[in-house]
Coordinates of C-alpha atoms (C1' of nucleotides) in Angstrom, one line a residue:
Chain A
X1423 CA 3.4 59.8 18.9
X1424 CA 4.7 62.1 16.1
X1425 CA 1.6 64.7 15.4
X1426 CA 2.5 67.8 16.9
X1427 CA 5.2 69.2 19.2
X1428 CA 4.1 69.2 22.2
X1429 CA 7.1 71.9 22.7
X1430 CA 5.6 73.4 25.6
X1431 CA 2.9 72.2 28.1
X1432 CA 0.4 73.5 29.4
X1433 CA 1.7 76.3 32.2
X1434 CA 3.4 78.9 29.8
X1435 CA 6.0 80.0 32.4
X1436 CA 9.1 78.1 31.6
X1437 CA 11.3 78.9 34.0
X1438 CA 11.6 78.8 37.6
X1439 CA 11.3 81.8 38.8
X1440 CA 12.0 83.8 41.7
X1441 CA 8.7 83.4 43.5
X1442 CA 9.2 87.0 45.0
X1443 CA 6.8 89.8 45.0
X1444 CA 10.4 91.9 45.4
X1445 CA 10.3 93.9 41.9
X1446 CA 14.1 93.8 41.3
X1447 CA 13.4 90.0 42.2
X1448 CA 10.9 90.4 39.3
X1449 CA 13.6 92.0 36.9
X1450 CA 15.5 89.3 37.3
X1451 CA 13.1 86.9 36.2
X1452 CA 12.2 88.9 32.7
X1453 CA 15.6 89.5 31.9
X1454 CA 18.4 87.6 34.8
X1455 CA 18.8 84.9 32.5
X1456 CA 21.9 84.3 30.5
X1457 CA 22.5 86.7 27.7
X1458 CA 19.3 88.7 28.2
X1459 CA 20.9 92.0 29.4
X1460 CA 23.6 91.6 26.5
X1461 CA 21.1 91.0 23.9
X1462 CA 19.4 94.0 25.1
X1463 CA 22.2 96.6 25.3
X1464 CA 23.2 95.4 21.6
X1465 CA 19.6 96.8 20.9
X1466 CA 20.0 100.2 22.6
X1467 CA 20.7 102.1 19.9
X1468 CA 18.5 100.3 17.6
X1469 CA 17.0 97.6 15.9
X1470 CA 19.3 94.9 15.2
X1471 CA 19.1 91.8 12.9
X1472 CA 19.2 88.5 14.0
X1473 CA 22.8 87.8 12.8
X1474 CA 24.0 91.5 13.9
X1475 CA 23.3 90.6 17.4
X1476 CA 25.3 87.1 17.2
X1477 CA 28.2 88.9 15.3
X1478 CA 27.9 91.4 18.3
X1479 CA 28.3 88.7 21.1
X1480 CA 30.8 86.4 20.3
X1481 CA 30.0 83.2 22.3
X1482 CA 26.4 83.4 22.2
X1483 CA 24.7 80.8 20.0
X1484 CA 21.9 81.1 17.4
X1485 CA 19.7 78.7 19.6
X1486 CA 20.2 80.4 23.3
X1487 CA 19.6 83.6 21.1
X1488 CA 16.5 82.2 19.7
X1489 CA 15.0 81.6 23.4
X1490 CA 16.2 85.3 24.7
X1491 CA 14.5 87.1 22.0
X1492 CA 11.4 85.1 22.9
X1493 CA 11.8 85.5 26.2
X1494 CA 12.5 89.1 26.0
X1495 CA 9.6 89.2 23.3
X1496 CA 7.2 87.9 26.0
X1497 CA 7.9 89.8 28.6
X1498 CA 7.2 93.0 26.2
X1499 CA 10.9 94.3 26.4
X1500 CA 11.6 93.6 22.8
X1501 CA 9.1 93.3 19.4
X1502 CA 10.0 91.4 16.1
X1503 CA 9.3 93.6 13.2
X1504 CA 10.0 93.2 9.5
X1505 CA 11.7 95.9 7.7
X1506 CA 9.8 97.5 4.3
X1507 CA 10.2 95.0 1.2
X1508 CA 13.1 96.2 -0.2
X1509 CA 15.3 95.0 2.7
X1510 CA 12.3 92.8 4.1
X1511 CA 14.4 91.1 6.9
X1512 CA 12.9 90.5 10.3
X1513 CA 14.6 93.2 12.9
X1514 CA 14.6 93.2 16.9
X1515 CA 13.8 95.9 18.2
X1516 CA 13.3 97.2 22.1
X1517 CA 9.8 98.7 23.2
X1518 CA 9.8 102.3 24.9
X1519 CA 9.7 100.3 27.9
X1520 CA 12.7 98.0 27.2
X1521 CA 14.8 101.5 26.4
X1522 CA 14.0 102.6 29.9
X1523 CA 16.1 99.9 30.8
X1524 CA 19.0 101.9 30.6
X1525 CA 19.6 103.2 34.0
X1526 CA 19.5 99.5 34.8
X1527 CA 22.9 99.3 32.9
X1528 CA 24.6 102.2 34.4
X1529 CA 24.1 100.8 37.6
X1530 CA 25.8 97.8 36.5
X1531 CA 28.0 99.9 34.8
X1532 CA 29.4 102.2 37.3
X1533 CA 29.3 99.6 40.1
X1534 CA 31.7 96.9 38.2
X1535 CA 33.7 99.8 37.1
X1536 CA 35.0 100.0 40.8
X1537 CA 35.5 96.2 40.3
X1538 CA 39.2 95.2 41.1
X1539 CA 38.7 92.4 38.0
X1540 CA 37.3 94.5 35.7
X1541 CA 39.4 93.4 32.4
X1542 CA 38.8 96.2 30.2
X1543 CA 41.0 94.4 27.3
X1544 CA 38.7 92.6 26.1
X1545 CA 36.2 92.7 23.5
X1546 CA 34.1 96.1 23.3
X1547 CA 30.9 96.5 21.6
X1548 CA 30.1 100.2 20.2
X1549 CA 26.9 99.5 22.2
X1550 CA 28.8 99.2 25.2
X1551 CA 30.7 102.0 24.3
X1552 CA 28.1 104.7 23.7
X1553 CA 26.3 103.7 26.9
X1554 CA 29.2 103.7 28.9
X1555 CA 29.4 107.4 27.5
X1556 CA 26.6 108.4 28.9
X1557 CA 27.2 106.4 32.3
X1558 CA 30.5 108.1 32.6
X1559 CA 30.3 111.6 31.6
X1560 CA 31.3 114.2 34.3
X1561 CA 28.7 117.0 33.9
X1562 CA 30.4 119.5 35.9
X1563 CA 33.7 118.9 33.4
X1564 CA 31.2 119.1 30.7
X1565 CA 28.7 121.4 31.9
X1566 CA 30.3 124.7 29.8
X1567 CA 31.0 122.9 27.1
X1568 CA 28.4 122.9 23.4
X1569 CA 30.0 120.6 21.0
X1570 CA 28.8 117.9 18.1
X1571 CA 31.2 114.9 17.4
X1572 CA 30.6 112.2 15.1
X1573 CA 31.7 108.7 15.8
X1574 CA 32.4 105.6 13.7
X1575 CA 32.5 102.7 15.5
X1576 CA 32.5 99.1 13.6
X1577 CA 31.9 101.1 10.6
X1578 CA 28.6 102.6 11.5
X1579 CA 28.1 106.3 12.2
X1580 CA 26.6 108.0 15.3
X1581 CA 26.0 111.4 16.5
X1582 CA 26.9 112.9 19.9
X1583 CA 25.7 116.0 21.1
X1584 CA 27.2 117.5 24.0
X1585 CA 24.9 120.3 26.0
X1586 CA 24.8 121.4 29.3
X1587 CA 26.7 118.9 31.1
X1588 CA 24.6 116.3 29.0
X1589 CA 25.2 113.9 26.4
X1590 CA 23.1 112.6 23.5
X1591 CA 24.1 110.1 21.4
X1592 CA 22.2 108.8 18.4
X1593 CA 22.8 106.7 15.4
X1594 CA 22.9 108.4 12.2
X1595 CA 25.3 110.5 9.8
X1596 CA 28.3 112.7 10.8
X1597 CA 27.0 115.9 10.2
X1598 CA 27.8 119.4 11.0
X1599 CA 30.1 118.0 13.3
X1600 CA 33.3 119.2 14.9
X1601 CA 35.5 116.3 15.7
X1602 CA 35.1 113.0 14.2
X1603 CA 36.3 109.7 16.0
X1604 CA 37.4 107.0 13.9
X1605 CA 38.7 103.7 15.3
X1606 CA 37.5 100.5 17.3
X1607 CA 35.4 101.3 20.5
X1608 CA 38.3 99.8 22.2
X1609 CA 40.8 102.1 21.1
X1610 CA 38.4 105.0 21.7
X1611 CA 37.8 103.6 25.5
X1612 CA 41.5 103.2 25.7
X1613 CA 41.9 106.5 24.9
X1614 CA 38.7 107.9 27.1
X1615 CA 38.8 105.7 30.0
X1616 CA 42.5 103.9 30.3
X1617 CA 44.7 107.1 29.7
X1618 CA 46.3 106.3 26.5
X1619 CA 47.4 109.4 24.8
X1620 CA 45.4 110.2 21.2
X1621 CA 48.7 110.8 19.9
X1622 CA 50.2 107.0 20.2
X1623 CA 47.0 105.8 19.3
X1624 CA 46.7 107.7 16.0
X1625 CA 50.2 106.5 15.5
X1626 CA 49.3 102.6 15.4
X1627 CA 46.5 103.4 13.2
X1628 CA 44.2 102.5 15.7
X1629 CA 42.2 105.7 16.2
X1630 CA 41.7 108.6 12.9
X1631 CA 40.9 111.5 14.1
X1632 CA 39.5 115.0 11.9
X1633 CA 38.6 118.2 13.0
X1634 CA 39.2 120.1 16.1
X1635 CA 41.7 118.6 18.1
X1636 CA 41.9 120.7 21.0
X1637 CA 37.8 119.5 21.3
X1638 CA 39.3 115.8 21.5
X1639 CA 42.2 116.6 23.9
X1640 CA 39.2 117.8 26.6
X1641 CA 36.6 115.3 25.5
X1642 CA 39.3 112.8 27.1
X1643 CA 39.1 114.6 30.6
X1644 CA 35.1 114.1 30.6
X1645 CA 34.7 110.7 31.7
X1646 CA 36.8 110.2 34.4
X1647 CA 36.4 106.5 36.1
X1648 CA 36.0 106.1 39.9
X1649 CA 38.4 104.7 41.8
X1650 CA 39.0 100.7 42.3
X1651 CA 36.9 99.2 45.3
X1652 CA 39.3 98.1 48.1
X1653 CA 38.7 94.5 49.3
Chain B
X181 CA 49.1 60.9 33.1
X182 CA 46.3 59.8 35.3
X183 CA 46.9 61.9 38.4
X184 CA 44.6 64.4 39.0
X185 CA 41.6 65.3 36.9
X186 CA 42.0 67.8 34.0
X187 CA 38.6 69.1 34.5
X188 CA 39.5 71.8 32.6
X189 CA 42.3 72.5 31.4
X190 CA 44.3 75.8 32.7
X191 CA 42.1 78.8 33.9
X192 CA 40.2 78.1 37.3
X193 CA 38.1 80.6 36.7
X194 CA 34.5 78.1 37.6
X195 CA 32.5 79.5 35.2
X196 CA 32.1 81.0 31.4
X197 CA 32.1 84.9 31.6
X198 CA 30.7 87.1 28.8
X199 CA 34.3 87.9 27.7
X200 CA 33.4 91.3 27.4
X201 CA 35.0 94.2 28.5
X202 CA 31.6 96.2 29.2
X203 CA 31.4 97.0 32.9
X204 CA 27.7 95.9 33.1
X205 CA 28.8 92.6 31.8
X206 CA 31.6 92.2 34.3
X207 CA 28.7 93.4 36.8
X208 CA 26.8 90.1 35.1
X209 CA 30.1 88.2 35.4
X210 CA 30.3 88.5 39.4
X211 CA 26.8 88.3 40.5
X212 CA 24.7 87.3 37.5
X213 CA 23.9 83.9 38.2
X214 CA 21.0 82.8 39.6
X215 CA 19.9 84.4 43.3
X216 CA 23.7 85.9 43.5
X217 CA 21.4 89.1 43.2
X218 CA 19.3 88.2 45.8
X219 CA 21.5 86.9 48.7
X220 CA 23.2 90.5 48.3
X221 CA 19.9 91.8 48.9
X222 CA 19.1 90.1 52.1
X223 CA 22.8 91.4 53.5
X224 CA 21.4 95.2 52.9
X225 CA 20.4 95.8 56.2
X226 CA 23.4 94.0 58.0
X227 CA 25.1 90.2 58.3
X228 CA 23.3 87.2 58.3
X229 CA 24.0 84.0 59.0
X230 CA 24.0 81.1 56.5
X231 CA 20.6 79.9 57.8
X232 CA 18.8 82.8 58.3
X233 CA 19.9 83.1 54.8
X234 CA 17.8 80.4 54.0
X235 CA 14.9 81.3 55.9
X236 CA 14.4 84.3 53.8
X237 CA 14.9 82.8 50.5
X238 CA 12.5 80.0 50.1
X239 CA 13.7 77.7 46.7
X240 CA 17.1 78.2 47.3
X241 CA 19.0 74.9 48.6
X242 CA 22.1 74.9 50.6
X243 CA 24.7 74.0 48.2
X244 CA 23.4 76.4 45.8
X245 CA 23.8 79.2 48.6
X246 CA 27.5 78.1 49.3
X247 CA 28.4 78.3 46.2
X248 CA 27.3 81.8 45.5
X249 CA 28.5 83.1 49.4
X250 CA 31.5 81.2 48.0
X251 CA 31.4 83.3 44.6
X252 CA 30.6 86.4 45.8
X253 CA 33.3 86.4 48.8
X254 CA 35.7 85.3 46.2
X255 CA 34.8 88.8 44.0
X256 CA 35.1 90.8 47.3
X257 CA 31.3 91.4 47.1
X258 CA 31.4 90.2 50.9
X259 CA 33.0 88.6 53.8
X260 CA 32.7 86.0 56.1
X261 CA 33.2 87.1 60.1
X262 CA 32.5 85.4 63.3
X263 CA 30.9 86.7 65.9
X264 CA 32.4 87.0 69.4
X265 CA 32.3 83.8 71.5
X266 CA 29.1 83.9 73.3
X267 CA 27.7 83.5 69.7
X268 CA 30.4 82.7 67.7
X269 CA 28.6 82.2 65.0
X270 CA 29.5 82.7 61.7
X271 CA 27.9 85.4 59.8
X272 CA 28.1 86.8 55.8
X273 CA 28.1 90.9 55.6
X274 CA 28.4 92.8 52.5
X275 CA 31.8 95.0 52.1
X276 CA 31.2 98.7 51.8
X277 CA 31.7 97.5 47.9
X278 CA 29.2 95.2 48.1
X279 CA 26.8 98.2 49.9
X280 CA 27.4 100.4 47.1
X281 CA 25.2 97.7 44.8
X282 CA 22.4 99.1 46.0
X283 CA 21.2 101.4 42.7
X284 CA 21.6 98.5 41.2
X285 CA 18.2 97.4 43.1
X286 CA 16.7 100.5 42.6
X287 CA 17.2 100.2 38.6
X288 CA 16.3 97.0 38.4
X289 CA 13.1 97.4 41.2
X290 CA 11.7 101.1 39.6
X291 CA 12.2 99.4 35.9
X292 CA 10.4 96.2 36.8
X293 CA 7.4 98.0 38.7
X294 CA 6.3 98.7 35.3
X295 CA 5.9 95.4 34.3
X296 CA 2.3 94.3 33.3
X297 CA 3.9 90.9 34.6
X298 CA 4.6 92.2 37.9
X299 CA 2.3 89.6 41.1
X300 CA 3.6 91.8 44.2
X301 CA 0.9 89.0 45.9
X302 CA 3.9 86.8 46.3
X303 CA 6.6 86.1 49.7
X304 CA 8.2 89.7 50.3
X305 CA 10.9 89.9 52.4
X306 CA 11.8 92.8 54.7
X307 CA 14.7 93.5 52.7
X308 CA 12.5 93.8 49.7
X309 CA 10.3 96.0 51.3
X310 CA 13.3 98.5 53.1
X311 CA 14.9 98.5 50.1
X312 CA 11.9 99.5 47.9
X313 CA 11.2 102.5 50.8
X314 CA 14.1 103.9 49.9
X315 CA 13.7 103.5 46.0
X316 CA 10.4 104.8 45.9
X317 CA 10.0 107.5 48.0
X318 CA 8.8 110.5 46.6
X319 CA 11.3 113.4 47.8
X320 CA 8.8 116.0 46.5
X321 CA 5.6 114.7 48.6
X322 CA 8.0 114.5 51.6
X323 CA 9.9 117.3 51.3
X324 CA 8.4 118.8 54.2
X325 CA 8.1 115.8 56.8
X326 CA 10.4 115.1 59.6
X327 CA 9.6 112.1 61.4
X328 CA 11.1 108.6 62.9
X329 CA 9.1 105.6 62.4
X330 CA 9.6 102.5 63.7
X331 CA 9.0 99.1 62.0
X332 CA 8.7 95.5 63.2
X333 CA 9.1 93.0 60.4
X334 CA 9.1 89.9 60.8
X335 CA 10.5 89.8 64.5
X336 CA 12.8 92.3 63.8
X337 CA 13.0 95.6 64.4
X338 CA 13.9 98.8 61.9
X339 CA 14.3 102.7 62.4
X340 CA 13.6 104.9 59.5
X341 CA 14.3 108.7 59.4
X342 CA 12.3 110.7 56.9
X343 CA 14.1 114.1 56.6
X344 CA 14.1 116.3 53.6
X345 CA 12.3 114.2 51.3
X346 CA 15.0 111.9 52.0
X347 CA 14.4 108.6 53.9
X348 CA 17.0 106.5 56.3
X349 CA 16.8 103.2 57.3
X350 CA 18.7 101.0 59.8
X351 CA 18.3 97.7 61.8
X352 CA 18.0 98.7 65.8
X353 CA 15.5 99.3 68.1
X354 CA 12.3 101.6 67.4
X355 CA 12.9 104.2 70.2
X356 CA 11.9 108.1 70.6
X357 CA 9.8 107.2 67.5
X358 CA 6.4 108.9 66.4
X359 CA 4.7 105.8 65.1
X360 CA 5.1 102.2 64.9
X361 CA 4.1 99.8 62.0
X362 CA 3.9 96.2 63.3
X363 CA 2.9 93.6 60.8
X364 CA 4.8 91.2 57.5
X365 CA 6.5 93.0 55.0
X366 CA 3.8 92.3 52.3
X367 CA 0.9 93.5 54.7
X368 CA 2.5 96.9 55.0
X369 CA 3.5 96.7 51.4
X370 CA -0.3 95.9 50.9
X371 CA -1.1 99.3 52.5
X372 CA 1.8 102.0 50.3
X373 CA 1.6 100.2 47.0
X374 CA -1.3 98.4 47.0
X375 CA -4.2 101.0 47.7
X376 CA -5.4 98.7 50.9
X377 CA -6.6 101.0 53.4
X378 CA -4.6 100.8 56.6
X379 CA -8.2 100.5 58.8
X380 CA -8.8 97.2 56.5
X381 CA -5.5 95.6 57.5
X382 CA -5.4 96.5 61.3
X383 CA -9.1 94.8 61.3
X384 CA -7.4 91.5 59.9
X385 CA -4.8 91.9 62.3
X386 CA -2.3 91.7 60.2
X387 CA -1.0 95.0 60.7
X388 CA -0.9 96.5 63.9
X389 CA -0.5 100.3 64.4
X390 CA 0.4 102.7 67.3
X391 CA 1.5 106.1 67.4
X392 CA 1.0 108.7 65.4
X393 CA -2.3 107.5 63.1
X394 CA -2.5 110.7 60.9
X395 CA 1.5 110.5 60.2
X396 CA 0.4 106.9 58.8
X397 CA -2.4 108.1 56.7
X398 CA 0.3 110.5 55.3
X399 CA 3.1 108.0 54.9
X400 CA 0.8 106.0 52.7
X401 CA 0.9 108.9 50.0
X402 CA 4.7 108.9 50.0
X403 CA 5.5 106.2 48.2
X404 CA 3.5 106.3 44.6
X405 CA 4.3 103.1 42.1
X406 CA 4.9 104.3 38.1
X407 CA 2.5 103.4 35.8
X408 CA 2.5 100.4 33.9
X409 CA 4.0 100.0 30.6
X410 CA 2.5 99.6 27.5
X411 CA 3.0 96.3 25.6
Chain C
dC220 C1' 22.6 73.5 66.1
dT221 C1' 25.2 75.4 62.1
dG222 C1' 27.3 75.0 58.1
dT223 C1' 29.3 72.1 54.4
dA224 C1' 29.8 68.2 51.2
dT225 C1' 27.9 64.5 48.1
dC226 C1' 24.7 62.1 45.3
dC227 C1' 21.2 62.3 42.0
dG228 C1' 17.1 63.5 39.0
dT229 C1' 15.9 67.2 36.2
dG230 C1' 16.0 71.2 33.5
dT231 C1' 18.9 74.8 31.3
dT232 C1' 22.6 76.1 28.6
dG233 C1' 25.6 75.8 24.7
dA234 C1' 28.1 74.0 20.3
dT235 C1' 27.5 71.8 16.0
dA236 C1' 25.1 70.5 12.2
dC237 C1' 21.2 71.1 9.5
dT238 C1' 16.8 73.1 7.1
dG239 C1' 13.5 76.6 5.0
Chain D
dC1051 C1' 19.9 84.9 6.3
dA1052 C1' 17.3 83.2 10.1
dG1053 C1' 16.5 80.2 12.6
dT1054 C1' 15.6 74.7 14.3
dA1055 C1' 17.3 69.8 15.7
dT1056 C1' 20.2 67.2 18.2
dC1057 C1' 22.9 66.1 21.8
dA1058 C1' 26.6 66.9 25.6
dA1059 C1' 27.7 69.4 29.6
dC1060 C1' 26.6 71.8 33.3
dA1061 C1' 23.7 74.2 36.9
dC1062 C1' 19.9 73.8 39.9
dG1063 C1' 17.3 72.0 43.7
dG1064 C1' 16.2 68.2 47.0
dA1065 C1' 17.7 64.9 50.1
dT1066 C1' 20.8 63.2 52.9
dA1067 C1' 25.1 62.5 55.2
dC1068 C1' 28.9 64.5 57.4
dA1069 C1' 31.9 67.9 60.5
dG1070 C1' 32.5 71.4 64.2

DNA sequence: CTGTATCCGTGTTGATACTG
DNA sequence: CAGTATCAACACGGATACAG
């Protein structure tokens, strides 16, 4: 009959899941599905629209987004929430809990990094790009160092504050800063993590650079990868 | 022409990767589909064959687990080997690559403890469990404890070191040890994450306990879960 | 006995088009 | 802009049949 959609029945879980009291076992059922983690790491650095997250990830469609921000929404990693009138559009936005997600990501991150198939041509996020910042960074190369650099990356601005072999990185205006990075997160991970020299890059256009150059020349010695798995 | 099927056209590649050159989502390309994750776990603690396998991951059907010891052999996540004649069977054993995936557990298992979702009630393997020893140990509260304990889960037995708030485990046989727990994984998970007392369980018989009893009153503090997270 | 392959019913995933 | 509807393709899981 036509009354109402029955979209869901009765038992709530929709999924199959793991049936494994194993909490990484359980991690995988909140967020293993398709998508999730990606969808996540695009909200990392803060609430993202709807449409931001599917210009973000390219081959994601509106519909499986649609289920993984409920999904994620349900299992508490991620709330909806409406921004003030004047902008009044509906933003996703990760719960303190869903941000403590982020070691689950450097993991990931540092283990496929040793991965002989790693592909590291292909399309770069900023997200990805920030967090493999703080995955990568060296703090014994950066431990004496004290420096702010601004970054703008897809033509939003973020902070990064290197201190004591640490590094915070936050959305917001270039301020007060030493060095400013210009350029596609690619070009900056090509520079950072695949050896290209600042100086070519600036030449293609693909990287402007302002301020202290000497700062830039070592910030490219602070994330050094580890070396490919043998197998 | 009609020859052979077209499938699909050039690639081989089986499967639609994120297309992304973030290292976590090349981490999600090789062992992000379903139980991928958790057929590496059960090859922690040393090779297994295709049917014990099976044993220890109820839901999971035989093609299925080809395919992915078929996947993850093909991303050099592990190998196949035969034994030596009198057995000659053949067995599945992680590469030392494949070892290294192991923070990746310990992310995903210390993030999802927190979940308000969280049933440890359900199957629990002994992998689970050795793994989650060695995630949530508390170096602090066993800073000062040197001891070797042996475990006996599920017809198999384990040897773990604690040392300088640091805990080793490995399959072999439970000698020169000052205690020994006897009983399923989720019985002795029962007793350090679930607040059972250990008199309660040896009553029920399903955990039987010799050696050292106040070293097992003590190793039951060792191992305290995070709180759960707000949602 | 161990491991693999094939068939099939079902549910999940994904692309396109469409609606508030 | 933010999703929903529809439909095709594929992945999963169970059973069973096959190969060493």
């Amino acid at each position: 009959m036509k009354s109402e959609k029955v979209t869901r029945a009765a038992p709530a879980r929709r999924r199959q899941w793991y049936e494994d009291a194993c909490a990484a076992a359980h991690a995988l059922d909140l967020l293993g599905e398709r998508w999730a983690l990606l969808v996540m790491r695009e909200l990392m650095f803060g609430p993202r629209r709807f449409n931001e997250l599917r210009a973000r990830l390219p081959g994601l469609s509106a519909n499986v987004l649609t289920q993984r921000l409920d999904g994620l929404e349900a299992a508490g990693v991620l709330v909806r929430r409406r921004l003030p009138p004047p902008a009044s559009a509906q933003v996703y936005e990760l719960t303190a809990w869903g941000l403590e997600s982020e070691p689950i990501f450097q993991a990931l991150g540092r283990w496929a990094a040793r991965s002989p198939a790693h592909d590291p041509s292909l399309p770069f996020s900023a997200a990805s790009l920030l967090l493999s910042l703080r995955t990568m960074l060296d703090a014994e190369r950066a431990a004496g160092l004290e420096a702010r650099i601004g970054l703008l990356l897809d033509g939003e601005s973020y902070l990064a504050r290197l201190s004591h072999g640490t590094i915070a990185i936050e959305p917001g205006p270039v301020e007060g800063v030493q060095l400013i990075l210009d350029g596609a997160p690619r070009s900056i991970a090509a520079v950072l993590y695949g050896g290209q020299s600042l100086a070519a890059l600036e030449q293609d256009g693909a990287l402007r650079l302002s301020g202290d150059r000497a700062l830039a020349e070592r910030l490219v010695t602070l994330f050094p990868l580890p070396p490919k798995a043998e197998v």
